Amino acid sequence: MKRILLKGSVLVAMLLIFSDCEQQIVGPVPNFDYEFPSGGIDVGDVTLEDVTPDDITPGSMNTDGQTAFGSNLANVNTNPAALAAVRDQLTALTQALSTSQKNAVKGLNVNSLPTQIKNGVSDPNSNLISLIASIQGLLKDYPQLAPLVPTMTLPTGGRVLNDGGRTLEVTVPLIETKVFAVNALELDCEAAARRAYNTTVAEIDSAYNAQLVLISNKDSENIQAAIALRTTSIAAANTRYTERNLVFRAQYDAFAASIASSTVFTPAEIELLNILNTLIYAIDLYNSTLLLNLELTAISNQLAANLAKAAAAKTRMTNEANALRNTAVKAATDRLNDGLNTCHNQGGASGGD
């Protein structure tokens, strides 16, 4: 009887042990945190550059020697020194010019000279320009006549960039991002971390693309400013040209009036004075047209330099936008890695790549 009771006690004890083990095996699984922050990473604002285009510095013509000639010419009737100075110049003119050159100048139509010279400067076969340029060179060889040839200060502008004209290149490449394919029904820890990463990167790229739009708009503004300056600079150069030529015509008319009112010159001297007056006017128009063309070339070069400045500004802005995006993407990647590490520490199952 005692032996049977012992066996019964052992059986009860074993049942209790198995019952305890079963409770431990099927007990509740720990409630892991699968929530990860998404979004909220500030990309930052790019500093937009307003590029102020540079204008040229116009050139100029100095005709002080002609002014002195005109003053002497107006006073020849009463001032012996003025008369002597003018006659000295006429003597030099006779020596400087051939008969054919004098006749060619006499045949010039003063009223059509501005148009003829402007058109002729661009024609390498223009006999008129060849005549004026050659006589101008001859006058410079005579001290009495050289002051009658205007001196010119050249326009400045259109300098190339300090790096030889090369524009900056984009030097900040974008960090590549990966959009993880995550099952929408999957609720494991790694999937939640990757889902948050995808959302964050999408927001970062949206902000980055918005910055690129702002950069593009600012670049367009800078380019349009450069083009607008070119337009106004061309108009100003043409205005200066027209105003110079009006002054030269007024001077020609004043010289002609002085010649006509003079009482001390011989007919031969009056003929030479008329030739010299026409020649001075033609030389002024010739140099005025050369100066206009030099300014137009400088304006064109300045536009190229201003566009290069705008392109360099766009590159700097793009580099800054890329750097800001890269910093934000790195922050998102660090957040993802921290989330995945949290998953592993919690013992969560891997969702796979």
XYZ file of C-alpha atoms in Angstrom:
353
model
C 0.000 0.000 0.000
C 2.798 2.475 0.712
C 4.477 1.669 -2.611
C 1.312 2.619 -4.547
C 1.016 5.952 -2.783
C 4.662 6.764 -3.602
C 4.121 6.158 -7.252
C 1.090 8.444 -7.162
C 3.116 11.230 -5.555
C 5.841 11.026 -8.237
C 3.256 11.272 -11.023
C 1.682 14.383 -9.488
C 5.087 16.043 -9.144
C 5.978 15.354 -12.803
C 2.656 16.787 -13.972
C 3.338 19.958 -12.013
C 6.812 20.296 -13.596
C 5.494 19.870 -17.168
C 2.703 22.325 -16.470
C 5.235 24.970 -15.350
C 7.408 24.395 -18.443
C 4.426 24.760 -20.744
C 3.556 28.116 -19.199
C 7.113 29.389 -19.762
C 7.182 28.281 -23.440
C 3.884 29.800 -24.536
C 4.061 32.942 -22.420
C 3.530 36.448 -24.037
C 6.197 37.805 -26.508
C 7.778 41.132 -25.380
C 6.095 44.230 -26.954
C 8.948 45.764 -29.020
C 8.839 49.432 -30.221
C 8.649 49.493 -34.019
C 7.992 53.235 -34.358
C 10.786 55.378 -35.865
C 10.812 59.138 -36.570
C 10.316 60.132 -40.201
C 10.813 63.504 -41.828
C 11.698 66.609 -39.876
C 15.271 66.952 -41.182
C 15.864 70.544 -42.332
C 17.681 70.767 -45.664
C 18.513 74.444 -45.183
C 18.179 77.402 -47.554
C 20.674 78.176 -50.297
C 22.120 81.685 -50.360
C 20.851 83.101 -53.648
C 23.381 85.362 -55.412
C 22.353 88.548 -57.181
C 25.054 89.079 -59.818
C 25.461 92.744 -60.770
C 26.826 92.864 -64.319
C 29.779 95.127 -65.066
C 29.552 97.821 -67.716
C 32.351 99.029 -69.969
C 34.203 102.287 -69.473
C 33.612 104.290 -72.653
C 36.469 105.591 -74.734
C 36.966 109.206 -75.735
C 38.480 111.448 -78.388
C 40.703 114.427 -77.663
C 40.502 117.204 -80.278
C 42.180 120.008 -78.343
C 44.547 120.636 -81.275
C 41.579 121.313 -83.538
C 40.115 123.725 -80.992
C 43.374 125.678 -81.005
C 43.351 125.717 -84.814
C 39.787 127.048 -84.811
C 40.699 129.781 -82.336
C 43.583 130.941 -84.518
C 41.410 130.759 -87.622
C 38.770 132.985 -86.046
C 41.361 135.645 -85.164
C 43.542 135.789 -88.301
C 42.135 139.189 -89.320
C 43.307 140.869 -86.108
C 46.038 138.671 -84.643
C 49.271 138.349 -86.603
C 50.469 135.437 -84.446
C 47.290 133.504 -85.200
C 47.665 134.206 -88.914
C 51.276 133.034 -88.871
C 50.325 129.798 -87.095
C 47.607 128.996 -89.628
C 49.861 129.788 -92.603
C 52.549 127.561 -91.087
C 50.016 124.692 -91.057
C 48.999 125.384 -94.656
C 52.628 125.193 -95.748
C 52.993 121.818 -94.022
C 49.762 120.615 -95.651
C 51.119 121.471 -99.098
C 54.177 119.390 -98.329
C 52.234 116.482 -96.833
C 49.603 115.905 -99.534
C 49.954 115.094 -103.190
C 47.867 116.831 -105.826
C 45.711 113.723 -106.282
C 45.071 113.519 -102.535
C 44.058 117.187 -102.408
C 41.688 116.715 -105.328
C 40.206 113.607 -103.684
C 39.458 115.555 -100.494
C 37.963 118.424 -102.507
C 35.595 115.937 -104.127
C 34.143 114.663 -100.856
C 30.478 115.373 -100.112
C 30.450 116.707 -96.560
C 26.761 115.961 -96.039
C 27.076 112.264 -96.905
C 30.429 111.737 -95.184
C 29.029 110.337 -91.881
C 27.160 107.537 -93.640
C 29.919 106.855 -96.169
C 32.577 106.591 -93.468
C 30.460 104.443 -91.154
C 29.765 102.010 -93.981
C 33.299 102.193 -95.307
C 34.997 101.277 -92.021
C 33.535 97.769 -92.278
C 34.580 97.483 -95.943
C 38.236 96.465 -96.318
C 38.147 97.644 -99.958
C 36.820 101.148 -99.239
C 38.816 103.749 -101.166
C 37.427 106.473 -98.925
C 38.707 104.860 -95.723
C 42.041 104.129 -97.369
C 42.333 107.800 -98.340
C 41.465 109.130 -94.879
C 43.668 106.636 -93.025
C 46.662 107.295 -95.250
C 46.367 111.092 -94.998
C 45.929 110.845 -91.228
C 49.216 108.962 -91.079
C 50.918 111.644 -93.173
C 49.686 114.482 -90.954
C 51.218 112.829 -87.905
C 54.665 113.213 -89.497
C 54.418 117.022 -89.408
C 54.636 118.816 -86.037
C 52.408 121.606 -87.328
C 49.658 119.182 -88.416
C 49.927 116.327 -85.893
C 47.839 118.192 -83.258
C 44.943 118.254 -85.753
C 44.693 114.451 -85.576
C 42.530 113.435 -82.582
C 43.999 111.184 -79.929
C 41.878 108.374 -78.577
C 41.390 106.801 -75.164
C 40.295 103.217 -75.715
C 37.269 101.767 -73.947
C 37.872 99.213 -71.234
C 35.791 96.226 -70.244
C 35.188 92.612 -71.098
C 38.066 91.313 -69.012
C 38.203 87.553 -68.683
C 37.837 85.859 -65.331
C 40.877 85.419 -63.138
C 40.975 81.712 -63.957
C 41.438 82.422 -67.640
C 37.777 82.538 -68.540
C 36.844 79.062 -67.300
C 33.663 78.930 -65.278
C 33.400 76.948 -62.090
C 32.223 73.383 -62.312
C 29.917 71.579 -59.913
C 32.313 70.028 -57.418
C 29.877 68.626 -54.842
C 28.411 65.376 -56.181
C 25.141 64.182 -54.733
C 25.139 61.297 -52.275
C 23.141 58.460 -53.770
C 20.092 57.335 -51.846
C 18.293 54.013 -51.937
C 14.537 53.690 -51.800
C 13.866 50.437 -49.973
C 11.079 48.205 -51.264
C 9.041 47.578 -48.120
C 5.923 45.429 -47.963
C 3.149 47.710 -46.812
C 1.700 44.895 -44.708
C 5.016 44.043 -43.120
C 5.236 45.268 -39.558
C 8.642 44.062 -38.446
C 11.198 46.384 -36.886
C 13.596 46.817 -39.832
C 10.722 47.442 -42.230
C 9.461 50.224 -39.980
C 12.920 51.832 -39.890
C 13.281 51.671 -43.669
C 9.790 52.981 -44.191
C 10.645 56.014 -42.070
C 13.887 56.463 -44.032
C 12.039 56.420 -47.357
C 9.631 59.087 -46.143
C 12.466 61.271 -44.886
C 14.549 61.018 -48.072
C 11.493 61.860 -50.176
C 10.992 65.032 -48.133
C 14.685 65.906 -48.427
C 14.665 65.490 -52.209
C 11.481 67.531 -52.491
C 13.114 70.374 -50.570
C 16.291 70.006 -52.641
C 14.362 70.180 -55.923
C 12.594 73.309 -54.668
C 16.030 74.845 -54.017
C 17.100 73.986 -57.567
C 14.058 75.831 -58.910
C 15.012 78.917 -56.904
C 18.584 78.663 -58.195
C 17.359 78.355 -61.780
C 15.120 81.392 -61.366
C 17.939 83.430 -59.857
C 20.262 82.342 -62.659
C 17.687 83.512 -65.218
C 17.477 86.864 -63.436
C 21.259 87.233 -63.501
C 21.426 86.355 -67.189
C 18.623 88.765 -68.063
C 20.394 91.530 -66.116
C 23.547 90.954 -68.174
C 21.596 90.998 -71.440
C 19.666 94.121 -70.425
C 22.926 95.905 -69.622
C 24.271 94.949 -73.036
C 21.207 96.528 -74.660
C 21.490 99.790 -72.729
C 25.273 99.901 -73.271
C 24.859 99.578 -77.041
C 22.267 102.359 -77.034
C 24.590 104.567 -74.977
C 27.525 103.910 -77.316
C 25.441 104.865 -80.340
C 24.240 108.006 -78.560
C 27.825 109.030 -77.816
C 28.709 108.407 -81.468
C 25.825 110.561 -82.705
C 26.620 113.362 -80.258
C 30.313 113.355 -81.204
C 29.453 113.633 -84.883
C 27.092 116.551 -84.237
C 29.919 118.357 -82.438
C 32.270 117.654 -85.336
C 29.765 118.982 -87.855
C 29.230 122.105 -85.793
C 32.990 122.571 -85.685
C 33.221 122.131 -89.472
C 30.540 124.776 -89.962
C 32.311 127.170 -87.569
C 35.616 126.703 -89.375
C 33.891 127.299 -92.719
C 32.361 130.510 -91.403
C 35.762 131.730 -90.204
C 37.317 130.952 -93.580
C 34.547 132.791 -95.388
C 34.905 135.874 -93.156
C 38.670 136.058 -93.405
C 40.197 138.980 -95.342
C 43.875 138.123 -95.211
C 44.153 134.869 -97.175
C 44.882 134.463 -100.856
C 42.522 132.373 -103.029
C 45.069 129.535 -103.012
C 45.211 129.629 -99.207
C 41.421 129.622 -98.964
C 41.318 126.534 -101.168
C 43.844 124.829 -98.877
C 41.878 125.892 -95.794
C 38.695 124.361 -97.214
C 40.590 121.158 -97.997
C 42.003 121.096 -94.453
C 38.585 121.757 -92.908
C 36.999 118.902 -94.866
C 39.945 116.671 -94.017
C 39.660 117.414 -90.273
C 35.956 116.605 -90.394
C 36.565 113.339 -92.262
C 39.315 112.299 -89.857
C 37.070 113.033 -86.873
C 34.231 110.964 -88.345
C 36.653 108.144 -89.129
C 37.998 108.010 -85.580
C 34.518 108.400 -84.129
C 33.381 105.333 -86.066
C 36.456 103.372 -84.987
C 35.711 104.290 -81.374
C 32.083 103.194 -81.745
C 33.160 99.806 -83.100
C 35.721 99.397 -80.319
C 33.043 100.105 -77.732
C 30.609 97.670 -79.340
C 33.316 94.991 -79.248
C 34.031 95.763 -75.590
C 30.298 95.538 -74.822
C 30.119 92.134 -76.496
C 33.144 90.943 -74.529
C 31.657 92.355 -71.339
C 28.454 90.412 -71.917
C 30.488 87.204 -72.179
C 32.294 88.076 -68.938
C 28.999 88.874 -67.184
C 27.435 85.613 -68.353
C 30.494 83.790 -67.040
C 30.004 85.528 -63.674
C 26.378 84.418 -63.657
C 27.367 80.847 -64.503
C 29.935 80.826 -61.698
C 27.280 82.065 -59.269
C 24.900 79.316 -60.383
C 27.637 76.754 -59.797
C 28.324 78.065 -56.304
C 24.616 77.977 -55.485
C 24.282 74.452 -56.877
C 27.299 73.287 -54.887
C 25.755 74.735 -51.733
C 22.403 73.064 -52.453
C 24.145 69.740 -53.050
C 26.115 70.071 -49.824
C 22.988 70.898 -47.816
C 21.150 67.941 -49.310
C 24.084 65.626 -48.642
C 24.164 66.703 -44.995
C 20.449 66.005 -44.664
C 20.741 62.632 -46.400
C 23.598 61.672 -44.090
C 21.428 62.582 -41.093
C 18.630 60.389 -42.484
C 21.072 57.529 -43.090
C 22.455 57.831 -39.566
C 18.901 57.739 -38.251
C 18.210 54.587 -40.305
C 21.342 52.864 -39.009
C 20.431 53.791 -35.440
C 16.970 52.342 -36.022
C 18.350 49.105 -37.434
C 20.706 48.804 -34.464
C 17.740 49.302 -32.160
C 15.939 46.503 -33.980
C 18.867 44.140 -33.426
C 19.173 45.121 -29.789
C 15.488 44.394 -29.266
C 15.889 41.057 -30.947
C 13.489 41.937 -33.736
C 13.348 39.756 -36.819
C 15.138 40.925 -39.943
C 12.922 42.219 -42.659
C 15.640 41.776 -45.294
C 16.779 44.228 -47.962
